[in-house]
Amino acid sequence: WYILTLATFTFTFVVAIPAMSLPVLFAEIARDLGLTLVQVGWIWGIGSVMGIVVGLLGGPVGDRLGPRRTLAGACLLMGLCGAARGLTWNFMSLAVTMFFLGFAQSAIPMNVHKTCGIWFPGPRLGTANGVVSVGMAFGFMVGSLLAATVLSPWLGGWRHVFFLYGALALLFSLLWWFSQDQAAAADAAPVDHLSIGAALRHVTSLPNVWWLSLATLGVTACINGTLGYLPLYLRDLGWPDAT
């Protein structure tokens, strides 16, 4: 139960809420940093570039280090890069922090689901993955609902919102790192004697993997485009921020 709760709230507070807070804060950020709509699109999408690399290497790294250590390191990087967004002063500095943030952000989901696979094998795996996925969906709703309407006015601006999210990610990094006694089994992942290169060559030789990857590419592009721009368009149409 501890691992399932920690994994669920990692999705909520480390990944989903910070991610979906960004689109609703774009109006403030663009005004303060002088960003154009095109630059806003670059900021929203540039993290996915690093995600391509992590998508290939994050799984093998999680196998080698164990998901607990990998998640602790990813949350640490999320905290540092996420908070660093509050110190940016122009488009380029924000783009650089978002680029490296994408590295950690892409590594977390696969290792959360890997943790579920280790702790909840067999028929319980579907339920466990469903629970952590609800945590992600709940974070999407909360982040988009509260970031611009409650947190930013309360904390004094978008920069302090990112500082708060960075501190939360650092807290979850500690929780994963010090969960060793409770989560020792999560580091007992099946040992893969293949090198990372050999494993990647094997996987990329499977045609179905390429078809699945292309389909995921298209679906993810549509979802990310909608999530990133929809708040700006609805606000321009006169919708209240909370709505």
Short mmCIF file of C-alpha atoms in Angstrom, two decimals:
data_model
loop_
_atom_site.label_atom_id
_atom_site.label_comp_id
_atom_site.label_asym_id
_atom_site.label_seq_id
_atom_site.Cartn_x
_atom_site.Cartn_y
_atom_site.Cartn_z
CA TRP A 1 0.00 0.00 0.00
CA TYR A 2 2.87 2.37 0.76
CA ILE A 3 4.45 1.83 -2.66
CA LEU A 4 1.12 2.12 -4.48
CA THR A 5 0.31 5.37 -2.66
CA LEU A 6 3.78 6.79 -3.29
CA ALA A 7 3.64 5.86 -6.97
CA THR A 8 0.16 7.38 -7.37
CA PHE A 9 1.06 10.67 -5.70
CA THR A 10 4.31 10.82 -7.68
CA PHE A 11 2.20 10.91 -10.81
CA THR A 12 -0.08 13.52 -9.24
CA PHE A 13 2.35 15.97 -7.64
CA VAL A 14 5.61 15.45 -9.54
CA VAL A 15 4.39 14.89 -13.11
CA ALA A 16 0.77 15.84 -13.72
CA ILE A 17 0.17 19.00 -11.67
CA PRO A 18 3.38 20.77 -12.80
CA ALA A 19 2.82 19.71 -16.42
CA MET A 20 -0.75 20.96 -16.70
CA SER A 21 -0.05 24.11 -14.72
CA LEU A 22 2.22 25.33 -17.49
CA PRO A 23 -0.46 25.90 -20.18
CA VAL A 24 -2.70 27.90 -17.86
CA LEU A 25 0.29 29.97 -16.69
CA PHE A 26 1.48 30.71 -20.23
CA ALA A 27 -0.36 34.03 -20.31
CA GLU A 28 1.58 35.28 -17.26
CA ILE A 29 4.87 33.80 -18.43
CA ALA A 30 4.57 35.19 -21.95
CA ARG A 31 3.76 38.64 -20.59
CA ASP A 32 6.72 38.71 -18.17
CA LEU A 33 9.29 37.21 -20.54
CA GLY A 34 7.98 38.76 -23.75
CA LEU A 35 7.24 35.45 -25.48
CA THR A 36 5.39 35.10 -28.76
CA LEU A 37 2.81 32.39 -29.39
CA VAL A 38 5.37 30.45 -31.44
CA GLN A 39 7.88 30.60 -28.58
CA VAL A 40 5.19 29.39 -26.19
CA GLY A 41 4.76 26.37 -28.46
CA TRP A 42 8.50 25.70 -28.36
CA ILE A 43 8.51 25.85 -24.56
CA TRP A 44 5.60 23.43 -24.37
CA GLY A 45 7.03 20.89 -26.79
CA ILE A 46 10.78 20.99 -26.29
CA GLY A 47 10.73 18.60 -23.34
CA SER A 48 9.39 15.89 -25.62
CA VAL A 49 12.63 16.00 -27.62
CA MET A 50 14.57 14.75 -24.61
CA GLY A 51 11.76 12.29 -24.02
CA ILE A 52 12.70 10.50 -27.26
CA VAL A 53 16.12 9.66 -25.82
CA VAL A 54 14.72 8.73 -22.44
CA GLY A 55 12.11 6.51 -24.07
CA LEU A 56 14.93 4.39 -25.44
CA LEU A 57 17.23 4.39 -22.42
CA GLY A 58 14.94 4.94 -19.42
CA GLY A 59 13.69 1.36 -19.31
CA PRO A 60 17.14 -0.33 -19.45
CA VAL A 61 18.50 2.15 -16.91
CA GLY A 62 15.58 1.32 -14.62
CA ASP A 63 16.40 -2.37 -15.02
CA ARG A 64 20.04 -1.79 -14.09
CA LEU A 65 19.58 0.59 -11.15
CA GLY A 66 16.18 -0.56 -9.97
CA PRO A 67 13.05 1.57 -10.24
CA ARG A 68 13.39 2.93 -6.70
CA ARG A 69 16.78 4.52 -7.34
CA THR A 70 15.75 5.64 -10.80
CA LEU A 71 12.62 7.33 -9.47
CA ALA A 72 14.58 9.00 -6.67
CA GLY A 73 17.04 10.41 -9.20
CA ALA A 74 14.31 11.47 -11.64
CA CYS A 75 12.34 13.26 -8.93
CA LEU A 76 15.53 15.00 -7.81
CA LEU A 77 16.16 16.26 -11.35
CA MET A 78 12.49 17.24 -11.67
CA GLY A 79 12.79 19.30 -8.50
CA LEU A 80 15.97 21.10 -9.55
CA CYS A 81 14.97 21.79 -13.16
CA GLY A 82 11.38 22.53 -12.23
CA ALA A 83 12.37 25.12 -9.65
CA ALA A 84 14.97 26.57 -12.05
CA ARG A 85 12.13 27.64 -14.34
CA GLY A 86 11.29 30.27 -11.75
CA LEU A 87 14.75 31.81 -12.21
CA THR A 88 14.60 32.17 -16.00
CA TRP A 89 14.74 35.59 -17.62
CA ASN A 90 14.09 35.02 -21.34
CA PHE A 91 12.98 32.48 -23.92
CA MET A 92 16.33 30.69 -24.21
CA SER A 93 16.86 30.19 -20.48
CA LEU A 94 13.34 28.82 -20.08
CA ALA A 95 13.78 26.54 -23.10
CA VAL A 96 17.00 25.08 -21.67
CA THR A 97 15.39 24.27 -18.32
CA MET A 98 12.38 22.72 -20.06
CA PHE A 99 14.68 20.62 -22.24
CA PHE A 100 16.41 19.02 -19.24
CA LEU A 101 13.13 18.79 -17.35
CA GLY A 102 11.89 16.54 -20.16
CA PHE A 103 14.64 14.05 -19.34
CA ALA A 104 13.32 13.42 -15.84
CA GLN A 105 9.66 13.80 -16.71
CA SER A 106 9.85 11.07 -19.34
CA ALA A 107 11.69 8.64 -17.06
CA ILE A 108 9.11 8.66 -14.28
CA PRO A 109 6.05 7.01 -15.92
CA MET A 110 7.87 3.95 -17.24
CA ASN A 111 9.51 3.31 -13.88
CA VAL A 112 6.28 3.84 -11.95
CA HIS A 113 4.61 1.21 -14.12
CA LYS A 114 7.70 -0.99 -13.74
CA THR A 115 7.32 -0.70 -9.98
CA CYS A 116 3.68 -1.77 -10.29
CA GLY A 117 4.78 -4.76 -12.34
CA ILE A 118 7.20 -5.86 -9.62
CA TRP A 119 4.94 -5.31 -6.62
CA PHE A 120 1.63 -6.35 -8.19
CA PRO A 121 2.31 -9.24 -10.56
CA GLY A 122 -0.38 -11.29 -12.20
CA PRO A 123 -4.06 -10.33 -12.08
CA ARG A 124 -3.47 -7.37 -9.70
CA LEU A 125 -1.27 -5.54 -12.20
CA GLY A 126 -4.15 -4.04 -14.16
CA THR A 127 -5.76 -2.66 -11.01
CA ALA A 128 -2.48 -1.21 -9.75
CA ASN A 129 -1.78 0.50 -13.07
CA GLY A 130 -5.33 1.83 -13.07
CA VAL A 131 -4.85 3.36 -9.62
CA VAL A 132 -1.62 5.17 -10.52
CA SER A 133 -3.18 6.35 -13.79
CA VAL A 134 -6.05 7.90 -11.84
CA GLY A 135 -3.38 9.81 -9.92
CA MET A 136 -2.09 11.22 -13.20
CA ALA A 137 -5.58 12.20 -14.39
CA PHE A 138 -6.43 13.81 -11.06
CA GLY A 139 -3.21 15.83 -11.22
CA PHE A 140 -4.07 17.05 -14.72
CA MET A 141 -7.39 18.38 -13.44
CA VAL A 142 -6.01 19.95 -10.27
CA GLY A 143 -3.03 21.56 -12.01
CA SER A 144 -5.09 23.19 -14.73
CA LEU A 145 -7.79 24.26 -12.26
CA LEU A 146 -5.72 25.79 -9.47
CA ALA A 147 -2.37 26.99 -10.85
CA ALA A 148 -3.48 30.27 -12.43
CA THR A 149 -6.58 30.90 -10.32
CA VAL A 150 -5.40 30.05 -6.79
CA LEU A 151 -1.69 29.27 -6.50
CA SER A 152 -0.26 32.07 -8.61
CA PRO A 153 -2.24 34.87 -6.87
CA TRP A 154 -1.63 33.30 -3.46
CA LEU A 155 2.13 32.77 -3.91
CA GLY A 156 2.78 36.02 -5.76
CA GLY A 157 3.29 34.89 -9.34
CA TRP A 158 4.18 31.99 -11.60
CA ARG A 159 7.81 31.86 -10.49
CA HIS A 160 6.86 30.96 -6.93
CA VAL A 161 4.45 28.31 -8.23
CA PHE A 162 7.39 26.57 -9.90
CA PHE A 163 9.45 26.89 -6.71
CA LEU A 164 6.66 25.11 -4.82
CA TYR A 165 6.47 22.32 -7.38
CA GLY A 166 10.26 21.93 -7.25
CA ALA A 167 10.17 21.52 -3.48
CA LEU A 168 7.44 18.87 -3.75
CA ALA A 169 9.49 16.91 -6.29
CA LEU A 170 12.52 17.01 -3.98
CA LEU A 171 10.34 15.67 -1.17
CA PHE A 172 9.24 12.74 -3.32
CA SER A 173 12.86 12.09 -4.25
CA LEU A 174 13.63 11.62 -0.56
CA LEU A 175 10.56 9.43 -0.06
CA TRP A 176 11.64 7.11 -2.86
CA TRP A 177 15.26 7.02 -1.70
CA PHE A 178 14.46 6.24 1.93
CA SER A 179 11.80 3.68 1.06
CA GLN A 180 14.54 1.07 0.80
CA ASP A 181 13.40 -1.07 3.70
CA GLN A 182 9.78 -1.10 2.60
CA ALA A 183 10.60 -1.30 -1.11
CA ALA A 184 13.58 -3.65 -1.15
CA ALA A 185 11.70 -5.98 -3.47
CA ALA A 186 11.34 -3.22 -6.02
CA ASP A 187 15.09 -3.25 -6.57
CA ALA A 188 15.07 -6.98 -7.17
CA ALA A 189 14.13 -6.54 -10.81
CA PRO A 190 14.87 -9.48 -13.10
CA VAL A 191 18.53 -9.35 -14.11
CA ASP A 192 19.00 -8.83 -17.83
CA HIS A 193 22.44 -10.02 -18.91
CA LEU A 194 22.12 -8.31 -22.29
CA SER A 195 23.90 -5.01 -22.69
CA ILE A 196 21.74 -1.94 -23.27
CA GLY A 197 22.90 -1.81 -26.88
CA ALA A 198 22.06 -5.46 -27.50
CA ALA A 199 18.64 -5.07 -25.89
CA LEU A 200 17.86 -2.01 -28.04
CA ARG A 201 18.96 -3.81 -31.20
CA HIS A 202 16.67 -6.70 -30.35
CA VAL A 203 13.67 -4.48 -29.64
CA THR A 204 14.14 -2.28 -32.72
CA SER A 205 14.24 -5.37 -34.93
CA LEU A 206 10.58 -6.10 -34.14
CA PRO A 207 8.22 -4.61 -36.76
CA ASN A 208 5.30 -4.38 -34.33
CA VAL A 209 7.37 -2.11 -32.09
CA TRP A 210 7.78 0.34 -34.97
CA TRP A 211 4.05 0.34 -35.73
CA LEU A 212 3.20 0.87 -32.06
CA SER A 213 5.77 3.65 -31.80
CA LEU A 214 4.39 5.48 -34.84
CA ALA A 215 0.83 5.19 -33.52
CA THR A 216 1.91 6.46 -30.11
CA LEU A 217 3.77 9.32 -31.76
CA GLY A 218 0.61 10.48 -33.51
CA VAL A 219 -1.67 10.09 -30.52
CA THR A 220 0.76 11.83 -28.17
CA ALA A 221 1.27 14.71 -30.61
CA CYS A 222 -2.49 15.30 -30.79
CA ILE A 223 -2.94 15.09 -27.02
CA ASN A 224 0.01 17.35 -26.20
CA GLY A 225 -1.01 19.91 -28.80
CA THR A 226 -4.51 20.07 -27.37
CA LEU A 227 -3.37 20.24 -23.75
CA GLY A 228 -0.82 22.95 -24.47
CA TYR A 229 -2.87 25.36 -26.57
CA LEU A 230 -6.48 24.82 -25.49
CA PRO A 231 -6.27 27.01 -22.34
CA LEU A 232 -4.90 29.92 -24.38
CA TYR A 233 -7.61 29.62 -27.04
CA LEU A 234 -10.45 29.27 -24.54
CA ARG A 235 -9.21 32.27 -22.58
CA ASP A 236 -9.05 34.30 -25.80
CA LEU A 237 -12.66 33.31 -26.47
CA GLY A 238 -13.65 34.90 -23.18
CA TRP A 239 -13.88 31.84 -20.92
CA PRO A 240 -13.20 32.57 -17.21
CA ASP A 241 -9.84 31.21 -16.11
CA ALA A 242 -11.24 28.59 -13.71
CA THR A 243 -13.67 27.30 -16.34
#
